[in-house]
Short mmCIF file of C-alpha atoms in Angstrom, two decimals:
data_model
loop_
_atom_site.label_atom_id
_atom_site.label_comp_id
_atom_site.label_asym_id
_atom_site.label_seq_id
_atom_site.Cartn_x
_atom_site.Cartn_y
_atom_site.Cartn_z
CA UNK A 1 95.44 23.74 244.50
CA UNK A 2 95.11 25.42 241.15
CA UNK A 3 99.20 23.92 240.50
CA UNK A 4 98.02 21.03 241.74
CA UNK A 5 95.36 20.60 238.89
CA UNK A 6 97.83 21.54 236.46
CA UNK A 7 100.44 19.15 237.18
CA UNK A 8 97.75 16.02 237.50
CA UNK A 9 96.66 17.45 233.44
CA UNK A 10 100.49 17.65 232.63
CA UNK A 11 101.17 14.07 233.86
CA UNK A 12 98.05 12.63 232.37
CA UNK A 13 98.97 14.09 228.99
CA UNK A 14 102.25 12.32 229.19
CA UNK A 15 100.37 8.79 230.07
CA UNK A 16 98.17 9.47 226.97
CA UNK A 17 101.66 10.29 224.76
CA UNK A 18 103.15 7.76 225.65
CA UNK A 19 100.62 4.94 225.67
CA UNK A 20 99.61 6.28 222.10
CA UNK A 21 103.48 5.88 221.34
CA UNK A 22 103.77 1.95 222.08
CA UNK A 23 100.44 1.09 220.15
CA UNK A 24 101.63 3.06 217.11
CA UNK A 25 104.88 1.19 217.82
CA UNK A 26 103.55 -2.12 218.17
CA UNK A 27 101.48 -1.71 215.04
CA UNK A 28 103.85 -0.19 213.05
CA UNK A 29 103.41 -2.32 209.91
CA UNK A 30 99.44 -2.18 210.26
CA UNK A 31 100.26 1.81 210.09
CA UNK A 32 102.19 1.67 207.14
CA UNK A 33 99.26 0.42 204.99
CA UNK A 34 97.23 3.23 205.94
CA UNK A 35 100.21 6.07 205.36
CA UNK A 36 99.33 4.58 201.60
CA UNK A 37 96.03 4.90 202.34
CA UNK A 38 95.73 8.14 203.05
CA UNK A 39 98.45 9.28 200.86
CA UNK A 40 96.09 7.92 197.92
CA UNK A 41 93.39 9.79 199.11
CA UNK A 42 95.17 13.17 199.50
CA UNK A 43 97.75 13.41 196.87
CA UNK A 44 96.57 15.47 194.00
CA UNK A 45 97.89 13.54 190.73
CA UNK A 46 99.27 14.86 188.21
CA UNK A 47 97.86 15.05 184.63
CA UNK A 48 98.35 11.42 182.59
CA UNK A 49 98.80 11.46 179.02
CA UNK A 50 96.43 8.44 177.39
CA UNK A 51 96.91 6.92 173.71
CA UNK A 52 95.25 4.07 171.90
CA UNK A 53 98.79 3.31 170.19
CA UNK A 54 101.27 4.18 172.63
CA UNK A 55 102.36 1.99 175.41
CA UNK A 56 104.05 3.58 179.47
CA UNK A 57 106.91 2.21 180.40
CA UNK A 58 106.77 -1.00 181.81
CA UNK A 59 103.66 -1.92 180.04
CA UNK A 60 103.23 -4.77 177.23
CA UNK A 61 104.90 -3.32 173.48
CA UNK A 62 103.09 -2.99 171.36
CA UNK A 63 104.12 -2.43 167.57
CA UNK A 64 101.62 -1.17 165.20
CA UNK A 65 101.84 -2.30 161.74
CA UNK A 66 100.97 -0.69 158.72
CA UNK A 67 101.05 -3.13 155.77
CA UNK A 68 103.15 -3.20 153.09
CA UNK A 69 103.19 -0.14 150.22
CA UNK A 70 105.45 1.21 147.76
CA UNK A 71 103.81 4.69 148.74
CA UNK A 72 104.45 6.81 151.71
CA UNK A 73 102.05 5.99 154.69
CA UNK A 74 100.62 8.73 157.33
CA UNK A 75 99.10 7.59 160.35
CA UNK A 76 97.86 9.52 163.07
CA UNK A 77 98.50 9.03 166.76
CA UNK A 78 95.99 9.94 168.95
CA UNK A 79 97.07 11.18 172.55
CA UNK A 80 94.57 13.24 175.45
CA UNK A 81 94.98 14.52 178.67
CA UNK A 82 93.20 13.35 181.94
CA UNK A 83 92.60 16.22 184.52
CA UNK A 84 93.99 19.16 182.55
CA UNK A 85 95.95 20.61 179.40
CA UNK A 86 99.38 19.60 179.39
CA UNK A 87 102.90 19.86 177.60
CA UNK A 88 104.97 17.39 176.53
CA UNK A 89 108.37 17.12 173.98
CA UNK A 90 108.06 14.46 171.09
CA UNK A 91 110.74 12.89 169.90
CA UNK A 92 111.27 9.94 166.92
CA UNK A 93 114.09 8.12 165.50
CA UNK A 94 113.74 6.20 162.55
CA UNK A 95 115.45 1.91 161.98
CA UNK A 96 115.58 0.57 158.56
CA UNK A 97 117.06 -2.57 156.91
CA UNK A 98 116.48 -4.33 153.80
CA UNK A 99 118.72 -4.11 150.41
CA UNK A 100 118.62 -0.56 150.03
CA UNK A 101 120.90 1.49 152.17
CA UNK A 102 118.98 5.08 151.20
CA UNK A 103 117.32 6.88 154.29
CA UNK A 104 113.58 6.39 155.18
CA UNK A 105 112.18 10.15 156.04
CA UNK A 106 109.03 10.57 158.87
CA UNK A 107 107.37 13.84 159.17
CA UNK A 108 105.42 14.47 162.21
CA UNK A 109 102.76 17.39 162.43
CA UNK A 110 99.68 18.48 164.43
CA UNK A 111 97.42 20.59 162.26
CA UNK A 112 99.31 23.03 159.83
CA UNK A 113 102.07 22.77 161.78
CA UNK A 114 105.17 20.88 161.30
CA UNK A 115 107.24 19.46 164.21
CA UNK A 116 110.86 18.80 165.25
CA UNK A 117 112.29 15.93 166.84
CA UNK A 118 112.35 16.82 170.59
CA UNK A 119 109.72 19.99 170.25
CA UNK A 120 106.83 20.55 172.99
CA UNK A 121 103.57 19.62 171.86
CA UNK A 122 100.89 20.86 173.49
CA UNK A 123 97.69 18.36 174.44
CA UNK A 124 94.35 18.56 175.85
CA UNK A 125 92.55 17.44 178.19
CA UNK A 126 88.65 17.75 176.70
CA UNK A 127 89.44 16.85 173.29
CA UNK A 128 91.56 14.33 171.72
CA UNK A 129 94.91 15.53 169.87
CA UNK A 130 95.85 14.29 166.57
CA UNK A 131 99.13 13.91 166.04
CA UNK A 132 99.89 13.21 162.28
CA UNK A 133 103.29 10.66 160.93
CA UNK A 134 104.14 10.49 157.51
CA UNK A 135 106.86 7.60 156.80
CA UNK A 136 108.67 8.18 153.44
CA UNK A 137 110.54 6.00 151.53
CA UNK A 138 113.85 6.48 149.23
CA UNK A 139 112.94 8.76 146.37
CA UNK A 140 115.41 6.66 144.52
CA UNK A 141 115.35 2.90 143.17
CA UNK A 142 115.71 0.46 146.22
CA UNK A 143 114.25 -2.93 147.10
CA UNK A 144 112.30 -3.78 149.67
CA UNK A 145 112.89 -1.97 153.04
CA UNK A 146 111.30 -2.86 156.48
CA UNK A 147 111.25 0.64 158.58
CA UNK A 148 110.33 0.68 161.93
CA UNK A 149 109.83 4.52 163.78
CA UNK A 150 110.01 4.68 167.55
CA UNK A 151 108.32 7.35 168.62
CA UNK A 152 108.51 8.60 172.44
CA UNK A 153 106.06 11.47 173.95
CA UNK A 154 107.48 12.35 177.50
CA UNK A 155 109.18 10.09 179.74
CA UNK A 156 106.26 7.64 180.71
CA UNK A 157 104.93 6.97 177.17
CA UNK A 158 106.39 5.50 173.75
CA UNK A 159 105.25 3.56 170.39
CA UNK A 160 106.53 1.75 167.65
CA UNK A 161 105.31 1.82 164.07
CA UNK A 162 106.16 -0.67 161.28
CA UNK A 163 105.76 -0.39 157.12
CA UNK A 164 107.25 -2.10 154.42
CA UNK A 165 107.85 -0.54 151.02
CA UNK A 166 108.44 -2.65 148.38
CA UNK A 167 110.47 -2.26 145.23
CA UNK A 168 109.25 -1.23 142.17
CA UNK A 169 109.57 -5.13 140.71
CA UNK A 170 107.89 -6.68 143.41
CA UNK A 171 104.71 -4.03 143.41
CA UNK A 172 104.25 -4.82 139.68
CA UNK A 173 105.13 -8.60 140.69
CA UNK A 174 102.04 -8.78 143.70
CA UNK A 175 99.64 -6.84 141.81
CA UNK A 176 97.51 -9.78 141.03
CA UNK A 177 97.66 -11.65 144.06
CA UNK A 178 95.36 -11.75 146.98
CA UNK A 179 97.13 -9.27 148.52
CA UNK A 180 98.50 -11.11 151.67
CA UNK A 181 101.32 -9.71 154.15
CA UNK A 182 104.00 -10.92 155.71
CA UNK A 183 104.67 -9.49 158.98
CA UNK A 184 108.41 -9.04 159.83
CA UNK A 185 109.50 -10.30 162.87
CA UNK A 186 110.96 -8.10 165.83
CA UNK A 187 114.29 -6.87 165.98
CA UNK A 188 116.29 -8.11 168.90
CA UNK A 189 114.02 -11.41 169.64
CA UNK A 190 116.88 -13.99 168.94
CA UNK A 191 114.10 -16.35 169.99
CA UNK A 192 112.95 -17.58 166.47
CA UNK A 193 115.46 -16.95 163.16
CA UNK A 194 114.26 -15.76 160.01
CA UNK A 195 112.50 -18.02 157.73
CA UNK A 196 115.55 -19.95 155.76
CA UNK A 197 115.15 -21.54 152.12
CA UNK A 198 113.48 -25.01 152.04
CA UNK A 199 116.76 -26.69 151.35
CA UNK A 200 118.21 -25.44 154.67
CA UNK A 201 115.80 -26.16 157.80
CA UNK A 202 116.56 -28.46 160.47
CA UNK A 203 114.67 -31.28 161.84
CA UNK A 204 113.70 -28.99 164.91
CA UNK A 205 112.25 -26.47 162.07
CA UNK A 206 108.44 -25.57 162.62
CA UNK A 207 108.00 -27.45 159.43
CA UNK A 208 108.39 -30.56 160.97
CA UNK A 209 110.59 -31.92 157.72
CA UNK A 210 113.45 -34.37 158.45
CA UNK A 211 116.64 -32.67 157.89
CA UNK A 212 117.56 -33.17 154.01
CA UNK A 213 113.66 -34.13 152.52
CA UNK A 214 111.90 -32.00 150.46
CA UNK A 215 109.64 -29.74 152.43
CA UNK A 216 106.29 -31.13 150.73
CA UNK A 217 102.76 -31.36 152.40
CA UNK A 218 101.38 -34.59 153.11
CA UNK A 219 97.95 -34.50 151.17
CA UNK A 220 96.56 -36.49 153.61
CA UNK A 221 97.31 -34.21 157.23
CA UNK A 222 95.20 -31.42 157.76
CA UNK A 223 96.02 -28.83 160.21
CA UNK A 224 94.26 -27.98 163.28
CA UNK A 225 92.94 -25.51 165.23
CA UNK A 226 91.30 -25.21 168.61
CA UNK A 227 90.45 -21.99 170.57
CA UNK A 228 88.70 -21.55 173.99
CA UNK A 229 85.09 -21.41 173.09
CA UNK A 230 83.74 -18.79 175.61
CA UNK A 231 86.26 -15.54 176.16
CA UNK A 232 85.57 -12.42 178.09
CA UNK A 233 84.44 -9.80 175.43
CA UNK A 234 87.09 -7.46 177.02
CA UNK A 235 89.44 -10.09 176.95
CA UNK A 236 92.38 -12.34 175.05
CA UNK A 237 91.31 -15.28 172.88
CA UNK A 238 93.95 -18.21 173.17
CA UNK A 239 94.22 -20.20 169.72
CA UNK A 240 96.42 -22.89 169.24
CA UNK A 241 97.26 -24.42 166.06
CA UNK A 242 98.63 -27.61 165.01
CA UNK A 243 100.05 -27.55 161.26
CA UNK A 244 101.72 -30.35 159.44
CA UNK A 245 105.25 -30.08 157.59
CA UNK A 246 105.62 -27.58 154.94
CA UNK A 247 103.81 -24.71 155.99
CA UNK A 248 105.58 -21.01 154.97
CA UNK A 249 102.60 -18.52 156.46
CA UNK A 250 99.92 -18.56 158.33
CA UNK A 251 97.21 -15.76 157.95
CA UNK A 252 94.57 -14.71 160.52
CA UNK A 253 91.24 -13.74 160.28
CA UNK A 254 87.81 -14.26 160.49
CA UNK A 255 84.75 -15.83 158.48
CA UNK A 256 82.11 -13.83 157.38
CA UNK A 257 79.12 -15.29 154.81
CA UNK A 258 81.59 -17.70 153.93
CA UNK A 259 84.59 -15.37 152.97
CA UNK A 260 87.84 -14.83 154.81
CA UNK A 261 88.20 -11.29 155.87
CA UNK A 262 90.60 -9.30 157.75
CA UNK A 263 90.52 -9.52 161.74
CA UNK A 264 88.56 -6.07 163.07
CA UNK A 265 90.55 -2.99 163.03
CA UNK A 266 92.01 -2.23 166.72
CA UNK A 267 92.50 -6.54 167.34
CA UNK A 268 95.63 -6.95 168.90
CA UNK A 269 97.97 -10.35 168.25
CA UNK A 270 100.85 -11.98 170.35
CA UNK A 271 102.81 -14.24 168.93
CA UNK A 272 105.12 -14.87 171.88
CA UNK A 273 102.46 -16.11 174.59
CA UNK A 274 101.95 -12.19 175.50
CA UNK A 275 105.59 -11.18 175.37
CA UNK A 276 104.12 -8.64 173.07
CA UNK A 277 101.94 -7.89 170.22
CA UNK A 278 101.41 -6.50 166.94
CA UNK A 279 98.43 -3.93 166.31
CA UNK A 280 97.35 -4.33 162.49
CA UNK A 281 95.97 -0.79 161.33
CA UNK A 282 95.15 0.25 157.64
CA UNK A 283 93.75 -3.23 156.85
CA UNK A 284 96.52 -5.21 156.50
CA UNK A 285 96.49 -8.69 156.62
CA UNK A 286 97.60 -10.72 159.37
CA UNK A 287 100.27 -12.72 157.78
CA UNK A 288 103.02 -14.35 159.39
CA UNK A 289 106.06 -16.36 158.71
CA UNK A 290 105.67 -19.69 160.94
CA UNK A 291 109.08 -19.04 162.54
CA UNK A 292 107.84 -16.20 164.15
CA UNK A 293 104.75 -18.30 166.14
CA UNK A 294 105.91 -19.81 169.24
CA UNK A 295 105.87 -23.07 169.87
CA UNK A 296 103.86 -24.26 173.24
CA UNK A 297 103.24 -28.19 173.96
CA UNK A 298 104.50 -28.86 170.86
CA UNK A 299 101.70 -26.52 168.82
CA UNK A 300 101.99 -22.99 166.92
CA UNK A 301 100.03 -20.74 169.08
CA UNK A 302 99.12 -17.21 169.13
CA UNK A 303 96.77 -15.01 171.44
CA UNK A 304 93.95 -12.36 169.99
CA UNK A 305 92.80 -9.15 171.98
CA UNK A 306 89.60 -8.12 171.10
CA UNK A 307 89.45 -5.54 173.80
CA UNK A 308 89.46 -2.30 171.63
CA UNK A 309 87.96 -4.11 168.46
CA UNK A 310 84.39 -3.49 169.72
CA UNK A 311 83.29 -7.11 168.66
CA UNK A 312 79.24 -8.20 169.74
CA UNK A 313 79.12 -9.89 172.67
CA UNK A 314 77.09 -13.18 173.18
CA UNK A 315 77.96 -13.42 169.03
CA UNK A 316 79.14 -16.02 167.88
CA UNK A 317 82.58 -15.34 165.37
CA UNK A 318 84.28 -17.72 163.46
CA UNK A 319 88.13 -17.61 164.14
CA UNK A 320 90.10 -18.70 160.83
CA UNK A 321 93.69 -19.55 159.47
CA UNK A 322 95.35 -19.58 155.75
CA UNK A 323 98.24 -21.39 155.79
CA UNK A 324 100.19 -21.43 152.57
CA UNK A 325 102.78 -23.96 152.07
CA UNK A 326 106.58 -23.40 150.17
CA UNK A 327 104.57 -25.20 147.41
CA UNK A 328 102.07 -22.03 146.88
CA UNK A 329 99.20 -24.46 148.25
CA UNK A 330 96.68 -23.07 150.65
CA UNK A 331 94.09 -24.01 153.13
CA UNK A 332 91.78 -22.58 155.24
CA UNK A 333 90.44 -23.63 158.57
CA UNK A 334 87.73 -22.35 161.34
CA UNK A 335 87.21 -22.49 164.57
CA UNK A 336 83.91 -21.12 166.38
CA UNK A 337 84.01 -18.90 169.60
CA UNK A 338 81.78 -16.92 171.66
CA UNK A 339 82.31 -13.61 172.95
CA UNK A 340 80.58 -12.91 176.36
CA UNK A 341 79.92 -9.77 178.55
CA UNK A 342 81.64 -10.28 181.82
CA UNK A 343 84.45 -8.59 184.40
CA UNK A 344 86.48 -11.11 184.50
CA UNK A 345 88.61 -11.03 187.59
CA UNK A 346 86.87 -7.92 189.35
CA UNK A 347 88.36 -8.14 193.01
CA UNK A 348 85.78 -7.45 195.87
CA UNK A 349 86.38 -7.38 199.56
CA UNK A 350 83.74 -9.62 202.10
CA UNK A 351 82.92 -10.45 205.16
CA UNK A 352 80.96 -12.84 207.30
CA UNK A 353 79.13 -9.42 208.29
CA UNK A 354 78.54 -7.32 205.30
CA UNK A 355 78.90 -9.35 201.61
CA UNK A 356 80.65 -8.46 198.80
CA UNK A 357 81.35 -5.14 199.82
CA UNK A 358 83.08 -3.40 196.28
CA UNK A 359 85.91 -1.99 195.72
CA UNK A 360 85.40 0.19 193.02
CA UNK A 361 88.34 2.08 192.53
CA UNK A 362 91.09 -0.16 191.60
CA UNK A 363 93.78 2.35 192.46
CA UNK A 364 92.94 1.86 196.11
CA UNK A 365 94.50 -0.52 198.33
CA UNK A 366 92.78 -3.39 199.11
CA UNK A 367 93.01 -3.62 202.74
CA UNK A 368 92.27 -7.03 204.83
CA UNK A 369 91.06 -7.11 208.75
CA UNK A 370 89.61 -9.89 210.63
CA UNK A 371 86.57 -11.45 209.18
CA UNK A 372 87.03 -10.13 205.47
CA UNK A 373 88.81 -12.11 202.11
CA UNK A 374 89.33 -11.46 198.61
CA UNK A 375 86.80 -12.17 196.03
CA UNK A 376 87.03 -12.82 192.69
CA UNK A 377 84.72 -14.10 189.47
CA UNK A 378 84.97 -16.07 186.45
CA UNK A 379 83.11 -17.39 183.77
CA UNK A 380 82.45 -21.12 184.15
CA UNK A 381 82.75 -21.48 180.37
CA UNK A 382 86.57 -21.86 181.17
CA UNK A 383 86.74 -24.53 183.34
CA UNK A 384 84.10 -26.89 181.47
CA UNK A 385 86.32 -25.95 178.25
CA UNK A 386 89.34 -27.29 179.30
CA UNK A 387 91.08 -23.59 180.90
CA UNK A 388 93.13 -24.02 183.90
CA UNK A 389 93.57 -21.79 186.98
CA UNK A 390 96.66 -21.23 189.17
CA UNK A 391 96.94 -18.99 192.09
CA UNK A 392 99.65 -18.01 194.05
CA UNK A 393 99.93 -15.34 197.28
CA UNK A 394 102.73 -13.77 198.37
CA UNK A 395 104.26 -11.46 201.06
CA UNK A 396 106.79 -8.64 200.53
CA UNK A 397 109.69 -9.48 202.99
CA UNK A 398 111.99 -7.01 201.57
CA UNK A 399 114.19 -4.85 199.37
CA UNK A 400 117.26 -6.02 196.62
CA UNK A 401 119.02 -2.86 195.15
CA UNK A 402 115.88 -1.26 195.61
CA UNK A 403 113.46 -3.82 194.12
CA UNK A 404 110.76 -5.31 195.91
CA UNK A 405 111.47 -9.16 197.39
CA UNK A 406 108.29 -11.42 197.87
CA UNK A 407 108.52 -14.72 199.32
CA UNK A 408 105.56 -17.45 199.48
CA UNK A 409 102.69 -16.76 202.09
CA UNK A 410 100.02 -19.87 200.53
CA UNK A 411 100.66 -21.86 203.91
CA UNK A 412 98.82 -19.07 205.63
CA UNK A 413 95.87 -18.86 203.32
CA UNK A 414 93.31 -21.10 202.12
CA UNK A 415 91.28 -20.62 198.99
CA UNK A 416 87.41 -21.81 197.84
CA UNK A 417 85.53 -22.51 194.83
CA UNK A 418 81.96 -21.74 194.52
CA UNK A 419 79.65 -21.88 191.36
CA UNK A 420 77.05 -19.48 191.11
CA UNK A 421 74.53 -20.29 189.09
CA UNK A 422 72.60 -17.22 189.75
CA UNK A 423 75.32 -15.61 187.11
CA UNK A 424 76.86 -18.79 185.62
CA UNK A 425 80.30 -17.64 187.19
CA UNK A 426 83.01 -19.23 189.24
CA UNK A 427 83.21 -17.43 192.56
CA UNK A 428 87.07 -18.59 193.96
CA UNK A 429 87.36 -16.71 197.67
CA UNK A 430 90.72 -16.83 199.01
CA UNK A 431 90.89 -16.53 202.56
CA UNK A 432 93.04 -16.18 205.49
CA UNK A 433 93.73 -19.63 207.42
CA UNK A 434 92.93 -20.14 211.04
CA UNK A 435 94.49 -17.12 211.97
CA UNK A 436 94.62 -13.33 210.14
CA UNK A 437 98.57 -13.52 208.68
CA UNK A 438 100.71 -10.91 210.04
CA UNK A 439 100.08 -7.10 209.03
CA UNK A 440 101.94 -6.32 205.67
CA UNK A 441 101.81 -5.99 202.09
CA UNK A 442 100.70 -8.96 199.96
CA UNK A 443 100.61 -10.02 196.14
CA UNK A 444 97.84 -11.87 194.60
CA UNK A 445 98.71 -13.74 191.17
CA UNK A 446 96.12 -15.15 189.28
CA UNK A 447 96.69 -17.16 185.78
CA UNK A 448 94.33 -18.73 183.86
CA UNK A 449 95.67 -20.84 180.33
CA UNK A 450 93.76 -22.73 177.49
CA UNK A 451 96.44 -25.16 176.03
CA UNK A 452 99.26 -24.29 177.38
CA UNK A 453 98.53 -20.32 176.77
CA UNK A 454 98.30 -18.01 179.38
CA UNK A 455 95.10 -15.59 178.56
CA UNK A 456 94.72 -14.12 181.89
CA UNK A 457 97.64 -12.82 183.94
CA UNK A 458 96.47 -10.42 186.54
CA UNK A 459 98.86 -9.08 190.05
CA UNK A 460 96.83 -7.51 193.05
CA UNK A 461 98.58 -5.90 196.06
CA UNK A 462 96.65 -6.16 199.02
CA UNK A 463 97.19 -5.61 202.48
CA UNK A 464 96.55 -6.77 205.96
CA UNK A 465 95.68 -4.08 208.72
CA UNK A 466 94.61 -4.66 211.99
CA UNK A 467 93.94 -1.26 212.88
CA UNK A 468 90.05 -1.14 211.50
CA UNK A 469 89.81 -3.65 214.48
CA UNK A 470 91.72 -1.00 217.31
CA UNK A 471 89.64 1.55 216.01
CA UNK A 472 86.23 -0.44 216.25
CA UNK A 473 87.40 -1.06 219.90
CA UNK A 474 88.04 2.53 220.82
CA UNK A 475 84.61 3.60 219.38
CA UNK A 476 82.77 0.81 221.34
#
């Protein structure tokens, strides 16, 4: 009897296996969104190495630009450890052109201490580490040279840092101007060429001259300028400019009491719809040859982060432009925007059952059953200003050489547009359609642009699981 009993437990244990075996097989790709799951939860990560200046790989470059000086320019790089201490090599190499051909010298140091190219730095974690660069031009007479130094800490994060030093003739030559900057373009672009001489641009030229007239200003055309006039405090800025024939530079900045001051140290600016951007540091100005501005519907445009700037919100600033034309005339104009406190694009999860239940960790997966969608905020400043929205959803249906492959999953979603006017915010819900898409990994793309320029560019990976449903019917 006793055998008995034990081979009725062995045989019901082999049921159970193998019933437990064809649900984990039929929900295989509802399993592998919780593998991630739980692999986020466990996983202990490794210490990440943070820096105002420096950019990981992958990210947006960003090149930090230090003016233009005849002197040698330090600049230090701050860098801190999340978690715990850490060690990391740094590393530099140094680009130059311009009519000189002598050697531009950076010296890197933290403390007393001077570094090598390629030595282990060490950095903490409770207390941010100073890295000091010193860029140093030719001893020796030279003209103007543009120097750029790349600087790489690790393998995740790198920088670049710009200076021009003048020659002597053309310090003794500026000393009683304004002081304004010219920015040099990027090396390796090949999208816009270098400024050429008046007597040389084409009729496709950002000047707008007709090929062989003198590049003059009309008297009687005034440029323009419009930017959106609500942003996100944490935000981009999208300003688009439309300047008549002639124009050389165009400076940016804002209006204080009247006078035209720098932009606030730690602004960002893209000149390339947010290709990438230049960080100005020191306080220099934010000059730039037209034929570095990208053209979009036909206007000069250029996009302003404000994020680390630490701009007032719900104050008002006054956005300006100098443009000086090949003639040496200038004008300013102003444009007014508004700065306002709000999490733009904060994803929640919802249901019919339990609303707007937060996700407040954005390294965790966002994770779909039946009954729930994806919910999302904006101010309605952007829509009654002109912004425009586009969303798109897709699924991943495989992998290219190891690269993800998404293909278009709208037709089995549906999206809605609510306006709450208990926050003044656009509530856009985007939903699953009559029936909850198959289990799998999903992209959400949201893009919002003001004039043809795209402010707000944000990806989401979300999932859909149907095993929170399994599990809610084993427990009942």
């Amino acid at each position: 009897m006793k055998n008995n009993r034990i081979k009725a437990c062995v045989l019901l244990s082999a049921v159970l296996f193998a019933g437990t075996f064809g649900i984990s097989i039929g929900e295989t790709q509802a399993r592998y969104s919780n593998r991630i799951f739980c692999s986020t939860v466990l996983e202990i990560p490794e210490p990440e190495i943070e820096s105002e200046v420096l950019f990981k790989n992958g990210e947006t470059p960003v090149t930090v630009y230090l003016g233009k000086t005849a002197e040698e320019k330090t600049f230090l790089i701050p860098v801190k450890s999340s978690g715990a201490d850490t060690k990391e090599k740094i590393s530099w190499n140094i680009k130059s052109e311009g009519t000189g051909t002598e050697d531009v010298l950076a010296e890197f140091r933290i403390g007393e201490k001077n570094l090598s190219s390629g030595e282990e730095i060490e950095i903490g974690s409770e207390t941010e580490t100073s890295v000091e660069m010193k860029i140093i031009p030719p001893s020796g007479g030279h003209g103007e040279i543009t120097a750029t130094v790349e600087v790489a800490l690790g393998t995740e994060l790198s920088g670049r840092f710009k200076v021009v030093f003048l020659e002597a003739a053309a310090v003794e030559e500026s000393s009683g101007e304004s002081g304004t900057t010219d920015i040099p373009p990027e090396e390796g672009t090949g999208e816009n060429p270098p400024a050429e001489e008046p007597e040389s641009e084409s009729p496709e030229s950002s000047s707008g001259n007709a090929e062989g007239s003198a590049p003059t200003v009309d008297a009687g055309t005034k440029a323009e300028i419009k930017a959106l006039p609500f942003f996100d405090s944490d935000g981009k800025l999208p300003v688009a400019m439309d300047l008549p024939g002639g124009i050389k530079t165009v400076k940016i900045g804002i209006v204080k009491d009247g006078i035209f001051e720098n932009l606030p140290e730690g602004t960002k600016i893209s000149l390339d719809n947010g290709g990438s951007y230049y960080l100005v540091s020191g306080g220099a100005d934010a000059e730039f040859s037209v034929s570095e501005i990208h053209f979009i519907d036909g206007k000069q445009s250029v996009l302003l982060d404000f994020e680390k700037a630490g701009i007032e919100p719900e104050k008002e600033i006054t956005v300006a432009i100098e443009t000086t034309a090949i003639s040496g005339l200038t004008e300013t104009y102003e444009v007014l925007s508004t700065p306002i406190d709000f999490e733009s694009g904060k994803i929640k999860i919802a249901s019919s059952v339990e609303q707007l239940v937060e996700t407040e960790e954005r390294e965790k997966p966002y994770i779909l059953s039946g009954g729930e969608w994806l919910e999302t905020s904006f101010p309605e400043e952007w829509i009654e200003n002109g912004a425009a929205q586009s969303i798109f959803i897709n699924i991943l249906s495989g992998y290219s050489d190891g690269n993800p492959v998404f293909e278009s999953a709208e037709e089995n979603f549906k999206t809605e547009y609510v306006q709450n006017d208990l926050n003044g915010s656009h509530d856009f819900k985007i939903m699953p359609g009559e029936y909850l898409p198959g289990a799998g990994t999903y992209e959400l793309i949201i893009r919002w642009e003001f004039e043809g320029i795209c402010f707000y560019n944000e990806r989401i990976t979300f999932f859909i699981n149907y095993l929170a449903d399994i599990y809610s019917t084993f427990e009942s």
